[in-house]
mmCIF file of C-alpha atoms in Angstrom:
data_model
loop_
_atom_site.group_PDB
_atom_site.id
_atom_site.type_symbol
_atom_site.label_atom_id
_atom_site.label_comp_id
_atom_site.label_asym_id
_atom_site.label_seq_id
_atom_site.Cartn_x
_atom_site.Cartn_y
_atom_site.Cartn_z
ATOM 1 C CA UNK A 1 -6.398 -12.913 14.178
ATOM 2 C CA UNK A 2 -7.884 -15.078 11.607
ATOM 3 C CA UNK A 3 -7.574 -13.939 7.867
ATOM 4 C CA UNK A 4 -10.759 -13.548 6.859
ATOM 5 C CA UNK A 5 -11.548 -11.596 9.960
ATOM 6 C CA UNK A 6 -8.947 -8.731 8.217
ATOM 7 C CA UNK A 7 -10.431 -9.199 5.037
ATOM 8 C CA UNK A 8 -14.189 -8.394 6.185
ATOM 9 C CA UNK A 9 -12.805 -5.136 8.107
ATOM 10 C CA UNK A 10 -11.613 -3.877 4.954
ATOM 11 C CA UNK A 11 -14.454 -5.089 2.370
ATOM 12 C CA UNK A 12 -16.960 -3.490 4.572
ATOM 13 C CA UNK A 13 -15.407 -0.173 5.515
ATOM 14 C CA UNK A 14 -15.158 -0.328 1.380
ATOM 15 C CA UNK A 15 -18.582 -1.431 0.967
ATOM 16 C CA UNK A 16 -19.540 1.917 2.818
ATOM 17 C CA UNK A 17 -18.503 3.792 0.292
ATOM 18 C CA UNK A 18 -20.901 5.660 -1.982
ATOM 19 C CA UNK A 19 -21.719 4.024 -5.693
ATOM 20 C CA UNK A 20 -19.533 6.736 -7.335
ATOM 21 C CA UNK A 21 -15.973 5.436 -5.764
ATOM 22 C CA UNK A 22 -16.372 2.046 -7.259
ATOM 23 C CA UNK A 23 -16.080 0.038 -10.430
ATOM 24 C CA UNK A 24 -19.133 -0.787 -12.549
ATOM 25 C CA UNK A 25 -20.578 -2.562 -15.796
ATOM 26 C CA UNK A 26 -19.719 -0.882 -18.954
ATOM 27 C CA UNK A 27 -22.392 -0.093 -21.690
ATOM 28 C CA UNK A 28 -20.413 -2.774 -23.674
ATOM 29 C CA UNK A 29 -21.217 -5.292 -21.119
ATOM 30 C CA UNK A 30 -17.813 -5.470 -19.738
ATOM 31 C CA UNK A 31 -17.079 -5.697 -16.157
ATOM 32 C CA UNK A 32 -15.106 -3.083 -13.973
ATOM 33 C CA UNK A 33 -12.518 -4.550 -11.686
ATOM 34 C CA UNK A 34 -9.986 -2.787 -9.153
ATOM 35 C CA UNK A 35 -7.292 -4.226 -6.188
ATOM 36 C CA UNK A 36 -7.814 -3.423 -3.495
ATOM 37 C CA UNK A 37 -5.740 -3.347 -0.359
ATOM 38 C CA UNK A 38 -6.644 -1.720 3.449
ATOM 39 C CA UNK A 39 -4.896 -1.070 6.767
ATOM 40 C CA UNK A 40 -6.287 -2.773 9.351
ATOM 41 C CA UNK A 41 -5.037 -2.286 13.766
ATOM 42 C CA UNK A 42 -5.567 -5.321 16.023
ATOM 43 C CA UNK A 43 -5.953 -4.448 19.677
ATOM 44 C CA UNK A 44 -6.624 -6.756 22.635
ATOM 45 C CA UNK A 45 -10.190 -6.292 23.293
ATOM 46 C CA UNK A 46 -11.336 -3.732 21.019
ATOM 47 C CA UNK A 47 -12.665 -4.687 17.841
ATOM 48 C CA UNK A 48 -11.057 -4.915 14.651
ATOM 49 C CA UNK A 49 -9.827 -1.156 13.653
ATOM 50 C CA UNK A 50 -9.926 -0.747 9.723
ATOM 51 C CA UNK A 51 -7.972 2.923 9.439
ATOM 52 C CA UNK A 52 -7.858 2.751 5.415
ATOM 53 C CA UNK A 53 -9.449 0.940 2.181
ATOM 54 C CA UNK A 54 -8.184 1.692 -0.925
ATOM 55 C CA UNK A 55 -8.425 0.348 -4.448
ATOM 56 C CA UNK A 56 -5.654 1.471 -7.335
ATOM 57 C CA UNK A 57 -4.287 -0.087 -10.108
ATOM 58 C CA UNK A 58 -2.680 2.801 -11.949
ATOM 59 C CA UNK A 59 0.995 4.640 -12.022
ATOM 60 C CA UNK A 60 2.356 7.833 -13.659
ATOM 61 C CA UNK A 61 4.554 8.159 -16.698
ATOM 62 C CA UNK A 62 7.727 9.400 -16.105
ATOM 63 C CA UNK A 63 7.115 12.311 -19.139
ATOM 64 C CA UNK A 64 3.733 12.731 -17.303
ATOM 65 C CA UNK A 65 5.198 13.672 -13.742
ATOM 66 C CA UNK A 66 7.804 15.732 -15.112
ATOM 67 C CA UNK A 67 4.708 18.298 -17.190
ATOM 68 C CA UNK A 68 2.959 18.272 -14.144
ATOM 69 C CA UNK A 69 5.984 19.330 -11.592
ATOM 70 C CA UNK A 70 5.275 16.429 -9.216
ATOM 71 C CA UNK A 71 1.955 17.862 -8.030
ATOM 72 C CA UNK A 72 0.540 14.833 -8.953
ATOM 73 C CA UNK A 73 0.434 11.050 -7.068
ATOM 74 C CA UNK A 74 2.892 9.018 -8.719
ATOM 75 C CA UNK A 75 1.770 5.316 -7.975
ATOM 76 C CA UNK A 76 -1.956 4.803 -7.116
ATOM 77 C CA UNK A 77 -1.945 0.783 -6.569
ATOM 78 C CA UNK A 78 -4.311 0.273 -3.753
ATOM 79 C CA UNK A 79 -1.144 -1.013 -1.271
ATOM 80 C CA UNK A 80 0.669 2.275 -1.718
ATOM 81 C CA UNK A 81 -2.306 4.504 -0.833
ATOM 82 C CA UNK A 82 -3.520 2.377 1.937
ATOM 83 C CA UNK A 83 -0.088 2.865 3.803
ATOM 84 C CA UNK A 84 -0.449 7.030 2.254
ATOM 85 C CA UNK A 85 -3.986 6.821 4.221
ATOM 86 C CA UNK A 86 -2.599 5.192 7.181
ATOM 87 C CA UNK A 87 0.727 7.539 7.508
ATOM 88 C CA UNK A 88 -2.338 10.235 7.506
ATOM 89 C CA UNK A 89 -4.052 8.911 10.060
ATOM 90 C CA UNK A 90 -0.816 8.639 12.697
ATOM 91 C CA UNK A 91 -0.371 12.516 11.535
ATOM 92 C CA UNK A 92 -3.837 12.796 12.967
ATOM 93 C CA UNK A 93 -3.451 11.086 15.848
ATOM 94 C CA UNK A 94 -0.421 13.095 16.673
ATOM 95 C CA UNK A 95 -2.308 16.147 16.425
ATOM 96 C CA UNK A 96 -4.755 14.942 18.792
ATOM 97 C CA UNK A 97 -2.051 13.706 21.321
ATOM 98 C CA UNK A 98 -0.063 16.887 20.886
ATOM 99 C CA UNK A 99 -3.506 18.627 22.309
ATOM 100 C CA UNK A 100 -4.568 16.622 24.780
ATOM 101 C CA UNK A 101 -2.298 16.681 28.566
ATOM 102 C CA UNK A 102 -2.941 12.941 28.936
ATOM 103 C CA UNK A 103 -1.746 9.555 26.300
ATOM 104 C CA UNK A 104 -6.039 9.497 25.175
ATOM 105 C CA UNK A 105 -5.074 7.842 21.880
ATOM 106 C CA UNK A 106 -6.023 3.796 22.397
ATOM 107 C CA UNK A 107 -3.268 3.228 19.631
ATOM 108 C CA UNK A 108 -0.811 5.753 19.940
ATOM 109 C CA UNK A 109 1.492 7.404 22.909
ATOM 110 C CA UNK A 110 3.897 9.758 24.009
ATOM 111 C CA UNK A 111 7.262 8.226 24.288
ATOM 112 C CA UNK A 112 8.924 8.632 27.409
ATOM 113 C CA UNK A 113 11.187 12.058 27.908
ATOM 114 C CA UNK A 114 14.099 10.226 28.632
ATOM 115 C CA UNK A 115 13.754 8.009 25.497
ATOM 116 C CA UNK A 116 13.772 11.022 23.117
ATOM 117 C CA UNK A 117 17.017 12.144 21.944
ATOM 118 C CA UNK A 118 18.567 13.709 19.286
ATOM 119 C CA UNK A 119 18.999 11.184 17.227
ATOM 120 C CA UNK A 120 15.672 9.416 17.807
ATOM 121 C CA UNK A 121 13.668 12.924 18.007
ATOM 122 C CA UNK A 122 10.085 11.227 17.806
ATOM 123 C CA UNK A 123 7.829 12.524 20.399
ATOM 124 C CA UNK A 124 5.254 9.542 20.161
ATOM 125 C CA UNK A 125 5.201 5.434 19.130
ATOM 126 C CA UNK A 126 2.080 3.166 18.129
ATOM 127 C CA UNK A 127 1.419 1.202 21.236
ATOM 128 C CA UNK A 128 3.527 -1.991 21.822
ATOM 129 C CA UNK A 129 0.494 -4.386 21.807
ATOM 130 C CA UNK A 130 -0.779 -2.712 18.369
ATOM 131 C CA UNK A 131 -0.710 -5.384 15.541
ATOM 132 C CA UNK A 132 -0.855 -3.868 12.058
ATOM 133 C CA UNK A 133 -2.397 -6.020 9.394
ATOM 134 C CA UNK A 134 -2.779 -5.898 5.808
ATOM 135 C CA UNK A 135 -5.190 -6.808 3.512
ATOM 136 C CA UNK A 136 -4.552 -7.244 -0.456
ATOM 137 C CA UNK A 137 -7.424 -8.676 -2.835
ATOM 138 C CA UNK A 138 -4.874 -9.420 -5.140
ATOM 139 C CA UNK A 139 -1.463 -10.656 -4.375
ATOM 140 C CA UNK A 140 1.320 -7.668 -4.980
ATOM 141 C CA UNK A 141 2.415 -6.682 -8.634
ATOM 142 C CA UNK A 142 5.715 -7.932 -9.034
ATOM 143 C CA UNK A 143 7.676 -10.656 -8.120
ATOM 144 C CA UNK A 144 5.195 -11.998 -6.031
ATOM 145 C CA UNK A 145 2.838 -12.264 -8.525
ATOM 146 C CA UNK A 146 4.809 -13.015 -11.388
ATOM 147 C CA UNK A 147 3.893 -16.640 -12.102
ATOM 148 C CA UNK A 148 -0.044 -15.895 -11.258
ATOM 149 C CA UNK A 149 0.309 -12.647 -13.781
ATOM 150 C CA UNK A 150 1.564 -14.745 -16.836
ATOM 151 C CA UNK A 151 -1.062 -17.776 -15.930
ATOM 152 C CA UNK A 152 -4.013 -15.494 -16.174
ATOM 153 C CA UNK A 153 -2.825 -13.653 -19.591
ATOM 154 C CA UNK A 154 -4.525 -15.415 -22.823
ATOM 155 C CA UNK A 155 -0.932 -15.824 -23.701
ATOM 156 C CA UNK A 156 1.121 -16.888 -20.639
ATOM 157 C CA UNK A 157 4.522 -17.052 -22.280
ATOM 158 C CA UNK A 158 6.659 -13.934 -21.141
ATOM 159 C CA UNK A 159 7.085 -11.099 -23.008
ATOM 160 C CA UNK A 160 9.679 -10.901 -25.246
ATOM 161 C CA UNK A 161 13.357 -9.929 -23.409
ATOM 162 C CA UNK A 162 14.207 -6.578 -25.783
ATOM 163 C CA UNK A 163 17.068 -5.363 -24.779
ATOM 164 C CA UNK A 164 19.807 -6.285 -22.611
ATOM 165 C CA UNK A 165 19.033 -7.342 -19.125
ATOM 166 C CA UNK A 166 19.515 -3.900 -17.006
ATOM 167 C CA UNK A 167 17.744 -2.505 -14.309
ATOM 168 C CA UNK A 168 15.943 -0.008 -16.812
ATOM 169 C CA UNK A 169 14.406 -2.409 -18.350
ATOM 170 C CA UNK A 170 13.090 -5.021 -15.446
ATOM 171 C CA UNK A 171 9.329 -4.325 -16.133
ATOM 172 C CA UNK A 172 6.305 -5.715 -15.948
ATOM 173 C CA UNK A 173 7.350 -9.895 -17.014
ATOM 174 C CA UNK A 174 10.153 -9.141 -19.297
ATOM 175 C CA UNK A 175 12.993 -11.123 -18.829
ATOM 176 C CA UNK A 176 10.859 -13.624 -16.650
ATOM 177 C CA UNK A 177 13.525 -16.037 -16.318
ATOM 178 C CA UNK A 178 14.862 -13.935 -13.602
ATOM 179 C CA UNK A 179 13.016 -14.184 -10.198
ATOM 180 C CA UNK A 180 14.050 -12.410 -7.031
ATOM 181 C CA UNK A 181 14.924 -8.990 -8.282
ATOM 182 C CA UNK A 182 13.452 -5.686 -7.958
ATOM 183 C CA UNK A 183 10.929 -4.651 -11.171
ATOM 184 C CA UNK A 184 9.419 -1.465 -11.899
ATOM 185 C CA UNK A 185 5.574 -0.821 -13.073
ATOM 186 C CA UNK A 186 3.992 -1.092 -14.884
ATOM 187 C CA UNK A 187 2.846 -4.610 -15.697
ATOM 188 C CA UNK A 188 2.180 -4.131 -19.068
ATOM 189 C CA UNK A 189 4.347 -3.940 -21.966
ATOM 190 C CA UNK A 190 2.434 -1.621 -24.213
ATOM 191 C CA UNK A 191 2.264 0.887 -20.993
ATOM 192 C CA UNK A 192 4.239 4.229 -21.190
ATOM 193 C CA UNK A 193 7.223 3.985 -18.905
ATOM 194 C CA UNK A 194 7.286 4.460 -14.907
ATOM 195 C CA UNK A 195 10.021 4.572 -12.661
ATOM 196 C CA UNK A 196 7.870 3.602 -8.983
ATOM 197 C CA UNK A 197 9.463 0.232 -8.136
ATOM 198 C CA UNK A 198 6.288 -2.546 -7.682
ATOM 199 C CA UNK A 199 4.338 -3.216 -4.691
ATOM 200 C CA UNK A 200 6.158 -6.493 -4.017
ATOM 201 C CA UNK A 201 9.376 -4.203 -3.548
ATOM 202 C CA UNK A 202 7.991 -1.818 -1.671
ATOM 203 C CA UNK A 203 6.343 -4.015 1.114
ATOM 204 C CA UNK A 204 9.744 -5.811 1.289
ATOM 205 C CA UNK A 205 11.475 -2.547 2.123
ATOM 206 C CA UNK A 206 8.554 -2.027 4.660
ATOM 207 C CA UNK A 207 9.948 -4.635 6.063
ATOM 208 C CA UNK A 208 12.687 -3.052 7.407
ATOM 209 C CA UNK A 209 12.213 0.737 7.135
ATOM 210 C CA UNK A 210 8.560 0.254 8.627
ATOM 211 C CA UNK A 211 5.251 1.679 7.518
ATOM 212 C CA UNK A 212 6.226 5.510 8.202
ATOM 213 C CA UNK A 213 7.069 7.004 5.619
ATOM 214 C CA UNK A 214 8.859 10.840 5.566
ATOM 215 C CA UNK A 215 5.771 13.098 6.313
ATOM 216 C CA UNK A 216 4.982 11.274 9.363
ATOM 217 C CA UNK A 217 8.430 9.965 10.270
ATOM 218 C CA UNK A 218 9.500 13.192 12.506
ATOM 219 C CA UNK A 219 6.968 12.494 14.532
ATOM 220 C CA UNK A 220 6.352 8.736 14.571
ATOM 221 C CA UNK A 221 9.155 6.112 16.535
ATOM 222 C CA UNK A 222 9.108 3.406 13.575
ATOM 223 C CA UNK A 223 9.638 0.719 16.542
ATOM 224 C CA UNK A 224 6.314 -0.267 16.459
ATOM 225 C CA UNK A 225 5.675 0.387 13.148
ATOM 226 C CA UNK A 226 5.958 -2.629 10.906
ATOM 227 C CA UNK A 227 3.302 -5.194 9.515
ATOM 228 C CA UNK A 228 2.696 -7.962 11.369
ATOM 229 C CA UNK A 229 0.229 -9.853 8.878
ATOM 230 C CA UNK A 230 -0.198 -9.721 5.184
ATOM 231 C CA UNK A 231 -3.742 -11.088 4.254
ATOM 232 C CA UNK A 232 -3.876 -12.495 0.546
ATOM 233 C CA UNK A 233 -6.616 -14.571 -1.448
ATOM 234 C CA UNK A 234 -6.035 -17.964 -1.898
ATOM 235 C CA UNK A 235 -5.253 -17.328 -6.042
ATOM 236 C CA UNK A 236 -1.737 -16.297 -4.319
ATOM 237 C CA UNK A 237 1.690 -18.089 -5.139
ATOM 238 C CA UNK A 238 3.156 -19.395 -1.747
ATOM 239 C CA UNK A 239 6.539 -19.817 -2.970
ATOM 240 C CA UNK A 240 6.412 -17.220 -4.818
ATOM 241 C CA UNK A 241 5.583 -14.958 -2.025
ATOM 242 C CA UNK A 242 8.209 -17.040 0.222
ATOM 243 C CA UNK A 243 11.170 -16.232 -2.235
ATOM 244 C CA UNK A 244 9.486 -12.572 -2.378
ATOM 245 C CA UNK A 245 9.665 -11.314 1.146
ATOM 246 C CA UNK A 246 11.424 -13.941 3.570
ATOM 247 C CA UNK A 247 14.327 -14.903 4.937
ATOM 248 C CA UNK A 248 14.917 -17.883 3.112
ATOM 249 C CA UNK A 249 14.102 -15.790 0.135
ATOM 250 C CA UNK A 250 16.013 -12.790 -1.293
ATOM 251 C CA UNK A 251 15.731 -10.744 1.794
ATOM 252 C CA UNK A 252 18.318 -13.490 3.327
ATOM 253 C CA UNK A 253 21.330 -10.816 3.011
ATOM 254 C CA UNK A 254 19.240 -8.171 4.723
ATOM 255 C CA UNK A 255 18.201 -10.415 7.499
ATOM 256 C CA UNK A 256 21.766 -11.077 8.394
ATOM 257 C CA UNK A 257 22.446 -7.404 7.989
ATOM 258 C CA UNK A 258 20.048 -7.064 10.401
ATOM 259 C CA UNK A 259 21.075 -8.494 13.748
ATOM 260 C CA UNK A 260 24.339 -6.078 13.397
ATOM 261 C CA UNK A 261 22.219 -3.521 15.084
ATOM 262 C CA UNK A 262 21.013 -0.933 13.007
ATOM 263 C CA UNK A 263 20.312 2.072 14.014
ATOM 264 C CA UNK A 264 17.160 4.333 15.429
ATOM 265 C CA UNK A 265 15.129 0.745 15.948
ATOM 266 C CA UNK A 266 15.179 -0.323 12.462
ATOM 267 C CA UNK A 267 15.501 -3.980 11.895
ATOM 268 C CA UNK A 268 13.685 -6.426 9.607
ATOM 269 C CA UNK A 269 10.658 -7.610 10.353
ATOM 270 C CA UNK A 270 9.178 -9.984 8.525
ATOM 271 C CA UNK A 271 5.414 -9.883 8.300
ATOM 272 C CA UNK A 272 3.438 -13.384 8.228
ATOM 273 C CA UNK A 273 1.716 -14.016 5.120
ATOM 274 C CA UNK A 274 -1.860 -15.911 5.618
ATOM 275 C CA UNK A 275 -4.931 -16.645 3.147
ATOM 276 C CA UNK A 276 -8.718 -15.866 3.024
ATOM 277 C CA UNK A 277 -11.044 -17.320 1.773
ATOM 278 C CA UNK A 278 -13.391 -14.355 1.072
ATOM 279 C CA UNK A 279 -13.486 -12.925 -2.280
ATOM 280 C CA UNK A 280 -13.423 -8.672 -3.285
ATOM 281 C CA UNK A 281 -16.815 -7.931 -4.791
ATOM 282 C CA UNK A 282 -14.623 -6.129 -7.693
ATOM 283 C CA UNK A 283 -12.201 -8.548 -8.433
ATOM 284 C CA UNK A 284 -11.255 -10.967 -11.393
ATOM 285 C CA UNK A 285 -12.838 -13.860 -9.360
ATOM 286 C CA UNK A 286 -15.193 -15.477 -12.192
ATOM 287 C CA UNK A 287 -13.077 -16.941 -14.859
ATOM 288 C CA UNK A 288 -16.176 -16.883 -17.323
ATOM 289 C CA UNK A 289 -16.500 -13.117 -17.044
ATOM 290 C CA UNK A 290 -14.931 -10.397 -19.493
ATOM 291 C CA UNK A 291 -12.891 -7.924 -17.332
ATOM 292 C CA UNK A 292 -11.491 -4.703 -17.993
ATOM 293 C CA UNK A 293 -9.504 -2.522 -15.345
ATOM 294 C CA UNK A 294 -11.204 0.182 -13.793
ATOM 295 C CA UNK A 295 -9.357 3.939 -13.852
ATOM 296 C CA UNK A 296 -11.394 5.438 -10.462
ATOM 297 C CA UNK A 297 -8.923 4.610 -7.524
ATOM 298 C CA UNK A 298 -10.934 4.990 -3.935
ATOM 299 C CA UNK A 299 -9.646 5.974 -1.015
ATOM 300 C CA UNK A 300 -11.359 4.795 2.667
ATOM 301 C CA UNK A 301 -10.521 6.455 5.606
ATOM 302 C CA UNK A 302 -11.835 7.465 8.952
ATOM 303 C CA UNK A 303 -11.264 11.108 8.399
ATOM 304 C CA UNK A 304 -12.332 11.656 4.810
ATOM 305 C CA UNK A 305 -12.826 9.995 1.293
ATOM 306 C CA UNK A 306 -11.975 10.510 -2.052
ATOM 307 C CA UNK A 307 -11.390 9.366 -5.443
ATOM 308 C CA UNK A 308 -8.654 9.743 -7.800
ATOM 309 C CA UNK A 309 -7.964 9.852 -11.686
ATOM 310 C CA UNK A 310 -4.292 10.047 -13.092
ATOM 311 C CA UNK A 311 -2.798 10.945 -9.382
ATOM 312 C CA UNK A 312 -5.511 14.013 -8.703
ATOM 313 C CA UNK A 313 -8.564 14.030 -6.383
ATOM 314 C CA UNK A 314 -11.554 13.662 -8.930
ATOM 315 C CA UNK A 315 -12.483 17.311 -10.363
ATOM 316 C CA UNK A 316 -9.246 18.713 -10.774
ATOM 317 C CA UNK A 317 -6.451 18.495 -13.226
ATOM 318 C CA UNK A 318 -3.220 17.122 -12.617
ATOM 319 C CA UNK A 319 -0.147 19.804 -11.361
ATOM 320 C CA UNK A 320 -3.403 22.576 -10.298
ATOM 321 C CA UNK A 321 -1.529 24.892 -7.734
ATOM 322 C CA UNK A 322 -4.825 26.362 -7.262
ATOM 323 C CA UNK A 323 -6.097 23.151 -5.380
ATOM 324 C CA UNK A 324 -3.193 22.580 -3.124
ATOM 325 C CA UNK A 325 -3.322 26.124 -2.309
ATOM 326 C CA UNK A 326 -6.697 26.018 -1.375
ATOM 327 C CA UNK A 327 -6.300 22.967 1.043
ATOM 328 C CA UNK A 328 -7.114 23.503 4.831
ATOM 329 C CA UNK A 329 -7.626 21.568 7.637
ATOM 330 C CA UNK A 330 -11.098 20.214 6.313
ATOM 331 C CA UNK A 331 -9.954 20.059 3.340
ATOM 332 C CA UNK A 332 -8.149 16.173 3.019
ATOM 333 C CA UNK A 333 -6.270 14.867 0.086
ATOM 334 C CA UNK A 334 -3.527 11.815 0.737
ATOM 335 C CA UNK A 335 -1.198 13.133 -1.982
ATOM 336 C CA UNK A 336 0.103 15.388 0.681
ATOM 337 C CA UNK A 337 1.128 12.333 2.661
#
């Protein structure tokens, strides 16, 4: 499926969005701009299927999470809640399946009885001849993105190393002579601490864990599970992305890992990674513009839509045990995925 093809599926279902959800112009004159990053199913004559749209750029505090007793997303980049969305969705889908006597899902089935087991316990899969894609307006905060995240600072030298090289202290660009490891967000070295791991680690580990993540994963065989295409703008760092996520990059030990069988269907799967050509309305795109990052994070799905500040759905505060108690079945909010 061609790349811009994914990219359109997830600007428009965006697009569709009311005025509220998305970034604007400040009184100042300063523009708003957001990631953004959507799910999108490919399915032998049936149209393109976008099942979520998302824009984030945000993550929690570590002192932050800990006042509000977890009730609260921890990392709201738009990759993160676009899986969230999609993990939803399969829950969804599962309910559906679970109530109807025939497979009536055109992306999901029952497994077979004599393929369930007790150690792979999953009573349905995604379709074989389901391709997941993924589409990111910005390439993946990270390694992936290091090089194009120091070229576009005024200043593009890296920050200055601090301390002693240690896992603790991987964020953001510091110690940017060292490429190929795993970094934590934030991106920014005046930001208060976070311990989520970036989105260029976490799609690598997609790669061999899949898309499901624990919610859905009683359910959900992860056979079928994993991306097949990452869709990126043409801004993005080839080699960077190739030392990143491949084989011939630093998931080379985990490939070889790999073929010794592991268990319950996991295996890596490297996704392809292809360019577009089509630019987000609310990204960084025009070089003579003044940008500032916007703090509304969006969320596009088939069943609902919402927006988010600091990890809570817009109108409430952050660890409110009145909201989750209140949630029912029309009631929708992806934290609980």
């Amino acid at each position: 499926m061609a790349a811009d093809s994914i990219a359109l599926a997830v600007t428009e279902a965006f697009a569709r969005l009311p005025k509220r959800y998305k970034p604007g112009l400040r009184s100042n004159g300063v523009h708003e701009w957001i990631p953004l990053a959507g799910i999108v199913l490919e399915k032998e004559g049936l149209p393109l299927y976008c099942i979520s749209a998302c824009t984030g750029s945000k993550c929690q505090a570590q002192d932050r999470i800990q006042i509000s007793n977890g009730n609260i997303i921890h990392d709201s980049h738009a990759e993160v809640l676009a899986i969230r969305a999609f993990n939803y969705w399969l829950i969804h889908q599962c309910a559906d399946l679970a109530r109807s006597l025939e497979n009536s899902s055109l992306y999901l089935k029952r497994r077979e009885n004599s393929h369930v087991t007790k150690f792979s316990p999953q009573p349905f899969t995604i379709r074989a001849d389901v391709k997941i894609h993924l589409y990111c307006s910005e390439s993946p905060c990270g390694d992936a993105s290091l090089e194009l995240s120091l070229e576009r600072q005024e200043d593009s030298t890296p920050w200055g190393e601090g301390p002693e090289r240690g896992p603790e202290n991987l964020l953001g660009h510091s110690h940017f002579g060292e490429v190929g490891v795993v970094r934590r967000k934030p991106g920014r070295s005046d930001s208060p601490n976070c311990l989520s791991k970036s989105c260029t680690d976490k799609l690598a580990m997609h790669q061999c864990t899949s898309l499901i993540n624990a919610a859905a994963a009683p359910l959900i065989h992860p056979e079928n599970a994993y991306l097949h295409t990452v869709v990126l703008p043409t801004s993005s760092k080839l080699d960077s992305c190739t030392r990143a996520f491949s084989q011939q990059g630093r998931m080379s030990p985990i490939a070889e890992s790999s073929k010794l069988n592991w268990p319950l269907s996991f295996a890596f799967k490297p996704f392809r990674i292809v360019l577009t050509t089509l630019d987000f309305e609310f990204s960084r795109a025009d070089p003579k513009v003044k940008y500032t990052a916007c703090n509304r994070t969006a969320i596009y799905s088939p069943l609902f839509q919402e927006a988010i500040i600091n990890g809570m759905v817009q109108g409430y505060k952050a660890g409110n045990i009145r909201f989750f108690a209140s949630l029912d079945d029309s009631a929708t909010v992806v934290s609980r995925v």
